[in-house]
PDB file of C-alpha atoms and ligand atoms in Angstrom:
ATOM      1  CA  UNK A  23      -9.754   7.762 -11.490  1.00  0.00           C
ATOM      2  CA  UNK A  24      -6.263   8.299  -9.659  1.00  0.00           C
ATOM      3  CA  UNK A  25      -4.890   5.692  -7.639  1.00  0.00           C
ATOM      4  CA  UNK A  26      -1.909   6.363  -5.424  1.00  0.00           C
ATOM      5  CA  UNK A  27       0.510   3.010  -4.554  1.00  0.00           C
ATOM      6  CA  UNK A  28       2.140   4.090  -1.028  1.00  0.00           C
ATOM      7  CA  UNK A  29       5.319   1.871  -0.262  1.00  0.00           C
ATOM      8  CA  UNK A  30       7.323   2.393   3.269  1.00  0.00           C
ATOM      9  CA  UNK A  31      10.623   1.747   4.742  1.00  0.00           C
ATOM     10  CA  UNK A  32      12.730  -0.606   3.110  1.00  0.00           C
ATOM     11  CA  UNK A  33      10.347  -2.089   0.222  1.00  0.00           C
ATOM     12  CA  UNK A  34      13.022  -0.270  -2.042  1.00  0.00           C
ATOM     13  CA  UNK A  35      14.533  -3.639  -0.838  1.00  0.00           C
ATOM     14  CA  UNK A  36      12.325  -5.691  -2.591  1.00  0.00           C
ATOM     15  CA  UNK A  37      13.803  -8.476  -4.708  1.00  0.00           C
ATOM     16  CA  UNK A  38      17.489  -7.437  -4.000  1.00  0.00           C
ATOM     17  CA  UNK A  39      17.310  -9.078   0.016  1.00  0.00           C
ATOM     18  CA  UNK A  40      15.887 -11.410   1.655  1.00  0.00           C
ATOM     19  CA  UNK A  41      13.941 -13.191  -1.518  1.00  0.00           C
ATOM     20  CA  UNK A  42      13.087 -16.077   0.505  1.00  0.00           C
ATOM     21  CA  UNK A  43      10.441 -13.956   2.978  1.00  0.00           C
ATOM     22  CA  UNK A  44       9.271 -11.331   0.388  1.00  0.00           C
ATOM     23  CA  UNK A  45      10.255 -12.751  -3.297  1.00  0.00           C
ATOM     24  CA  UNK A  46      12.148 -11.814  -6.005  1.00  0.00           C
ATOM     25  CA  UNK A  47      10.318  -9.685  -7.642  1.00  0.00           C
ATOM     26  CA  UNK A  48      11.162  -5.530  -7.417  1.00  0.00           C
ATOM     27  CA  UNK A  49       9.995  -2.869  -6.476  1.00  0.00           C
ATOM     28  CA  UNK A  50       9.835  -1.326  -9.942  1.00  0.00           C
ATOM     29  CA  UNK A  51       8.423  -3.956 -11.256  1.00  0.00           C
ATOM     30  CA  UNK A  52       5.757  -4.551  -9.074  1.00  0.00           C
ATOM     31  CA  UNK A  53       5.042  -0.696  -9.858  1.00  0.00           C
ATOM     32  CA  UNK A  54       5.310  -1.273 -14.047  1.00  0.00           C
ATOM     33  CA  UNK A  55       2.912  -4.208 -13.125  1.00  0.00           C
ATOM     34  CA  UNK A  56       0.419  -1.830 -11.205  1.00  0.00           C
ATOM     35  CA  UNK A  57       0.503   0.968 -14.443  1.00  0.00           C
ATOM     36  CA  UNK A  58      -0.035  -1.683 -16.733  1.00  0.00           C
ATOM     37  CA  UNK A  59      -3.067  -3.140 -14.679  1.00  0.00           C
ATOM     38  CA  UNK A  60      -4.609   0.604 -14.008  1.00  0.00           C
ATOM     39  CA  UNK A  61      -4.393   0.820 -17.937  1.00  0.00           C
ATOM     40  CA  UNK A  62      -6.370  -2.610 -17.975  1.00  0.00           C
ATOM     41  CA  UNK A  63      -8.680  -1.099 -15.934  1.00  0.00           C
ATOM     42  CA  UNK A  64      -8.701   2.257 -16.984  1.00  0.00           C
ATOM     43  CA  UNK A  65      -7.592   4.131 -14.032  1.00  0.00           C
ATOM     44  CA  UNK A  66      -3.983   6.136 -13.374  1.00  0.00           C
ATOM     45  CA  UNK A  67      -1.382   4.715 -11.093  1.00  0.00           C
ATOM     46  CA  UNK A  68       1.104   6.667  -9.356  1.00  0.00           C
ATOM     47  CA  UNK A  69       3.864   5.043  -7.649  1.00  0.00           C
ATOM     48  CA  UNK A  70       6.306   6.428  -4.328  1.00  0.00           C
ATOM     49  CA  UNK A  71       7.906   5.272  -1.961  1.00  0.00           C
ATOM     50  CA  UNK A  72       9.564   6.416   1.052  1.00  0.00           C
ATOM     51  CA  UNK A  73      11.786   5.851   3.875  1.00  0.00           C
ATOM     52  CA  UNK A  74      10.662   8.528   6.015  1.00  0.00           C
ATOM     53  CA  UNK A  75       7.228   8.595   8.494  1.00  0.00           C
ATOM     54  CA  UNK A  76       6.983  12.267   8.306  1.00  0.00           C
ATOM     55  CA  UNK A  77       7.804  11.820   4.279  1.00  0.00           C
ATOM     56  CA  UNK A  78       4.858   9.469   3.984  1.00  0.00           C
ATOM     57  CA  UNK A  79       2.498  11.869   5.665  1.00  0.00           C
ATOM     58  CA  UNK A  80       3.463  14.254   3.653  1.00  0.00           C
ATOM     59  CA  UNK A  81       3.155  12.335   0.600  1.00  0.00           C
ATOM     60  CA  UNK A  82      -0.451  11.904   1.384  1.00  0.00           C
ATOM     61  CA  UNK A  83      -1.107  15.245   2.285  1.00  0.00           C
ATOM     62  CA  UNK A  84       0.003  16.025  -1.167  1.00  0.00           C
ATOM     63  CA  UNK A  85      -2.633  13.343  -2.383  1.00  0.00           C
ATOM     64  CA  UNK A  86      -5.393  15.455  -1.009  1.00  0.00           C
ATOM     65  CA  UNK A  87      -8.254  16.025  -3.417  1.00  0.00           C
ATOM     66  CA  UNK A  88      -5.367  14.683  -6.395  1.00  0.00           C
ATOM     67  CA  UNK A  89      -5.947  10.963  -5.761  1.00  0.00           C
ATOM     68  CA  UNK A  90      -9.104   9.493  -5.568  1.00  0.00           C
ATOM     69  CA  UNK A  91      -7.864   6.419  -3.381  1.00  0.00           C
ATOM     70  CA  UNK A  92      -4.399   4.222  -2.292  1.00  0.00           C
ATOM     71  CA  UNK A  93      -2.865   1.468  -1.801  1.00  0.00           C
ATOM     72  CA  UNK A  94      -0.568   1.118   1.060  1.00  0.00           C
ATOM     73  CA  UNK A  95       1.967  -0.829   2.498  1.00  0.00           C
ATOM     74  CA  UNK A  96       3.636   0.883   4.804  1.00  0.00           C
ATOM     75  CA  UNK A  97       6.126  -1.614   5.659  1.00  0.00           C
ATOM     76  CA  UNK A  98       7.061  -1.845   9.166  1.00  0.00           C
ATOM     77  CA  UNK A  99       5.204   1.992  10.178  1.00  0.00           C
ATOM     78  CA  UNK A 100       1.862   0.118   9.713  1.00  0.00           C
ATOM     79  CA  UNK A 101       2.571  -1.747  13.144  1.00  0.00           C
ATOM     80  CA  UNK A 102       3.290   1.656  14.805  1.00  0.00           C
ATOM     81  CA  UNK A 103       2.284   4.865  12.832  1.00  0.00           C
ATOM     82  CA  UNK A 104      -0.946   6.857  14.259  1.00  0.00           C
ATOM     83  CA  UNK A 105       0.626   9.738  12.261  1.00  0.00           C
ATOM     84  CA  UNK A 106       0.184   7.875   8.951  1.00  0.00           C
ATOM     85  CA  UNK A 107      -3.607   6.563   9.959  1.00  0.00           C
ATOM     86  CA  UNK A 108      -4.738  10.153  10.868  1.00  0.00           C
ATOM     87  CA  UNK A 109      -3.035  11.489   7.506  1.00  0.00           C
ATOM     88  CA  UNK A 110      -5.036   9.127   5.199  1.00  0.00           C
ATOM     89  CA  UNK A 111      -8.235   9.441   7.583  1.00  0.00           C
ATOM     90  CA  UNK A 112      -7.631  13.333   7.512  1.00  0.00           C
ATOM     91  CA  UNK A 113      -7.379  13.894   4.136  1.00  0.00           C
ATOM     92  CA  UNK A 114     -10.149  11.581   3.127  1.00  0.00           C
ATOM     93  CA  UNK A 115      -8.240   9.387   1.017  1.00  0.00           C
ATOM     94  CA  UNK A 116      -9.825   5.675   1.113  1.00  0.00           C
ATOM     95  CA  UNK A 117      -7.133   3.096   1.208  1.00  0.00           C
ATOM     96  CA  UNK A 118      -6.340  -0.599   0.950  1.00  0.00           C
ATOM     97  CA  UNK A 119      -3.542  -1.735   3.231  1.00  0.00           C
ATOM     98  CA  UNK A 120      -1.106  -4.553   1.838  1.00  0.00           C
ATOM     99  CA  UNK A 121       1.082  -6.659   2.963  1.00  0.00           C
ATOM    100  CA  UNK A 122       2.970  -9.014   1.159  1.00  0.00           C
ATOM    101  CA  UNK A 123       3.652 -11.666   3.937  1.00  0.00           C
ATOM    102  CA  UNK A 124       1.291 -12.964   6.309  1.00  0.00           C
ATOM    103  CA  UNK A 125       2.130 -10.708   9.305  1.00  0.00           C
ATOM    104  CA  UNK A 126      -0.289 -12.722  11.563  1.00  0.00           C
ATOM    105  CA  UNK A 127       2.044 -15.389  11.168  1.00  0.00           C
ATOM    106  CA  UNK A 128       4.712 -13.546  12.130  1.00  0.00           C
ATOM    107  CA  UNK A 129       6.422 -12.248  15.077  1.00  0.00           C
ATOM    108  CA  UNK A 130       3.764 -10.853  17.950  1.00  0.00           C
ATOM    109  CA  UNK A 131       4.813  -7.071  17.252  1.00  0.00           C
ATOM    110  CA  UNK A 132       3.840  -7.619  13.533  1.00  0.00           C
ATOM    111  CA  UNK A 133       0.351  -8.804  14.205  1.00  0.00           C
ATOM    112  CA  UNK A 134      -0.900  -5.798  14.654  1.00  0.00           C
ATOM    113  CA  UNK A 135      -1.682  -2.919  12.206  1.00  0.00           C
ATOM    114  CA  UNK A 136      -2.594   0.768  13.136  1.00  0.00           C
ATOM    115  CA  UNK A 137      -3.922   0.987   9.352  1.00  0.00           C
ATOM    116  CA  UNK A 138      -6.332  -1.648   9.268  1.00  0.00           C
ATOM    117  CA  UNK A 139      -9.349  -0.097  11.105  1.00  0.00           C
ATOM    118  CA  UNK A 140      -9.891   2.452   8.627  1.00  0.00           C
ATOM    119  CA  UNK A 141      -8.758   0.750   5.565  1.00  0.00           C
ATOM    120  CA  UNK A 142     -11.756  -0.260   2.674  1.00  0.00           C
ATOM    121  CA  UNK A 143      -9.933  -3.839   2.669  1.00  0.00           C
ATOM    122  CA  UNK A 144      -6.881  -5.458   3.396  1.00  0.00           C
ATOM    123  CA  UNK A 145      -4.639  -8.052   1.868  1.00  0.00           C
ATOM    124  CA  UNK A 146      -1.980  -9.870   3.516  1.00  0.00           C
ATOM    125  CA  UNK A 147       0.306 -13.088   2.281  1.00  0.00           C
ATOM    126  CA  UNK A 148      -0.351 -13.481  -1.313  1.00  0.00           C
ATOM    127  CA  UNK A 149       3.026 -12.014  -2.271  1.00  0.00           C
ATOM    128  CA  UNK A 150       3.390  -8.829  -4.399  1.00  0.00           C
ATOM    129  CA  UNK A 151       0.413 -10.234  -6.326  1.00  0.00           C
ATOM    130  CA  UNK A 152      -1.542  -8.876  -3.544  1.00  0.00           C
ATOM    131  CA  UNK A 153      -0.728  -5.109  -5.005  1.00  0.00           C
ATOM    132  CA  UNK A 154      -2.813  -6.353  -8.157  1.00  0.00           C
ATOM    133  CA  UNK A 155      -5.838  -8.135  -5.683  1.00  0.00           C
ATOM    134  CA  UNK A 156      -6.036  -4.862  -3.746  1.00  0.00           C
ATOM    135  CA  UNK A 157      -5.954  -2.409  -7.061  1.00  0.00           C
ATOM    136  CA  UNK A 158      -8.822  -4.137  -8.520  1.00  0.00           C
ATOM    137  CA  UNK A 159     -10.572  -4.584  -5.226  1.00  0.00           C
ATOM    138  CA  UNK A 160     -10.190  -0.965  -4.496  1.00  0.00           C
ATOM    139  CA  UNK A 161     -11.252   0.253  -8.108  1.00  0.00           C
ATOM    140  CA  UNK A 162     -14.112  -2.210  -7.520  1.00  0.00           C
ATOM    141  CA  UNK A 163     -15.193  -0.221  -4.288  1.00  0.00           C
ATOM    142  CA  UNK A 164     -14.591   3.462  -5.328  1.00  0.00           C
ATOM    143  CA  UNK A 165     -17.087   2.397  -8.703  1.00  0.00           C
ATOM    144  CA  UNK A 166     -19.028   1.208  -5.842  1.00  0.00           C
ATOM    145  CA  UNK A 167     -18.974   4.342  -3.799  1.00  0.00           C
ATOM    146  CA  UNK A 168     -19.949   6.103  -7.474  1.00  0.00           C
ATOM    147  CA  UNK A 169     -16.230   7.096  -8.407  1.00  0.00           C
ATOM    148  CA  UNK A 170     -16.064   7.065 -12.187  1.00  0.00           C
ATOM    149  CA  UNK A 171     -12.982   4.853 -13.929  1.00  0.00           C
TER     150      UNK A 171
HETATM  151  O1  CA2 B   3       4.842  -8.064   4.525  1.00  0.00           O
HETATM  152  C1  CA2 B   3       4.946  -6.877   4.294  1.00  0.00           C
HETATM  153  O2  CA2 B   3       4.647  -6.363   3.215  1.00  0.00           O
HETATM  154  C2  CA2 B   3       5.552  -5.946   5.337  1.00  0.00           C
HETATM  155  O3  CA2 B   3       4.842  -4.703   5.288  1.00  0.00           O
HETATM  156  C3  CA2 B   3       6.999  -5.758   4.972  1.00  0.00           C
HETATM  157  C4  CA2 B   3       7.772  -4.917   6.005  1.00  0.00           C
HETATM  158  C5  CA2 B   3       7.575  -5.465   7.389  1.00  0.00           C
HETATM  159  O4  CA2 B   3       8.200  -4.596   8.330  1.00  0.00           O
HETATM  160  C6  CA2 B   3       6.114  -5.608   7.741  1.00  0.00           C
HETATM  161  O5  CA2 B   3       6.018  -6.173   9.032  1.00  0.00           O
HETATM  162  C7  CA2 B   3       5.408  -6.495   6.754  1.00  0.00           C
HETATM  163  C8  CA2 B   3       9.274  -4.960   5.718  1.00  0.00           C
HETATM  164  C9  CA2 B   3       9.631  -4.491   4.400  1.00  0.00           C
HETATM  165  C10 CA2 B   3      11.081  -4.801   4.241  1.00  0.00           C
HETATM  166  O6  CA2 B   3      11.250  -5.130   2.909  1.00  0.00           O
HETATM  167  C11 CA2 B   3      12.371  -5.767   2.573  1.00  0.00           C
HETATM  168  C12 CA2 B   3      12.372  -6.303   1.338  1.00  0.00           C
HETATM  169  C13 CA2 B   3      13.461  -6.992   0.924  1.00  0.00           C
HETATM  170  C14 CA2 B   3      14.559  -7.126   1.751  1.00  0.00           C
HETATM  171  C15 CA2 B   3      14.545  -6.569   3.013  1.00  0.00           C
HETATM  172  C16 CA2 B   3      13.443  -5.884   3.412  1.00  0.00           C
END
């Protein structure tokens, strides 16, 4: 099994600003912690991330048929991006959205996500431990859906 770990605008960020809202920890290590998991549970982990909406799109485009499902946080596109919704809806690719704050306790224009209708599952405000929580919980549902580890 393939898993793909989707990060958006500005989680390159992560653990170099603002470490009181979204930790310390970084972005590469959240990803080295998300390889080393998928080898616990015996799936493969590939890690981007991207700046770009159109980039992201594209990204999953190129996921088509490659990956059997994602996890996504798509940073601040998940509040606005149809493009990215019909890209992982288009090419089939089943999805957990994450995001490591509590967005609905947030700012109004944060407490709403255009990725959450057609996610599997989504996990909000446990910090980047919620990467981990939404790898096993999607591995969990793919065995489910008779996807082989
Ligand atoms: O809580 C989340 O994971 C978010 O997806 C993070 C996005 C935000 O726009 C969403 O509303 C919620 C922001 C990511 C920015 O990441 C930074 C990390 C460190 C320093 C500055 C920004």
């Amino acid at each position: 099994m393939r898993i793909a770990v989707l990060n958006g605008p500005n989680l390159n960020l992560l653990g170099v600003r603002e470490p009181s809202v979204y930790g310390a920890t970084t972005l590469a290590e959240v990803e080295a912690q998300l390889t080393d998991l998928g080898r616990e549970l015996g799936v493969d982990v590939e890690c981007v991330q991207s700046n770009g909406e159109g980039a992201l799109v594209d990204i999953v485009h190129g996921l088509r048929g490659r990956a059997h499902g994602a996890i996504v946080n798509a940073g601040a596109y998940s509040h606005t991006s149809l493009a990215l919704r019909d890209a992982l809806v288009g090419c089939e690719l089943p999805f957990v959205e994450v995001h490591i704050t509590n967005i609905y306790a947030r700012e109004p224009e944060r407490r709403h996500s255009m990725l959450a209708q057609s996610a599997i599952g989504v996990v909000v405000g446990l910090g980047t431990q919620g990467y981990g929580l939404a790898l096993r919980g999607l591995v969990l549902a793919l065995n489910a859906r008779g996807v082989k580890t």
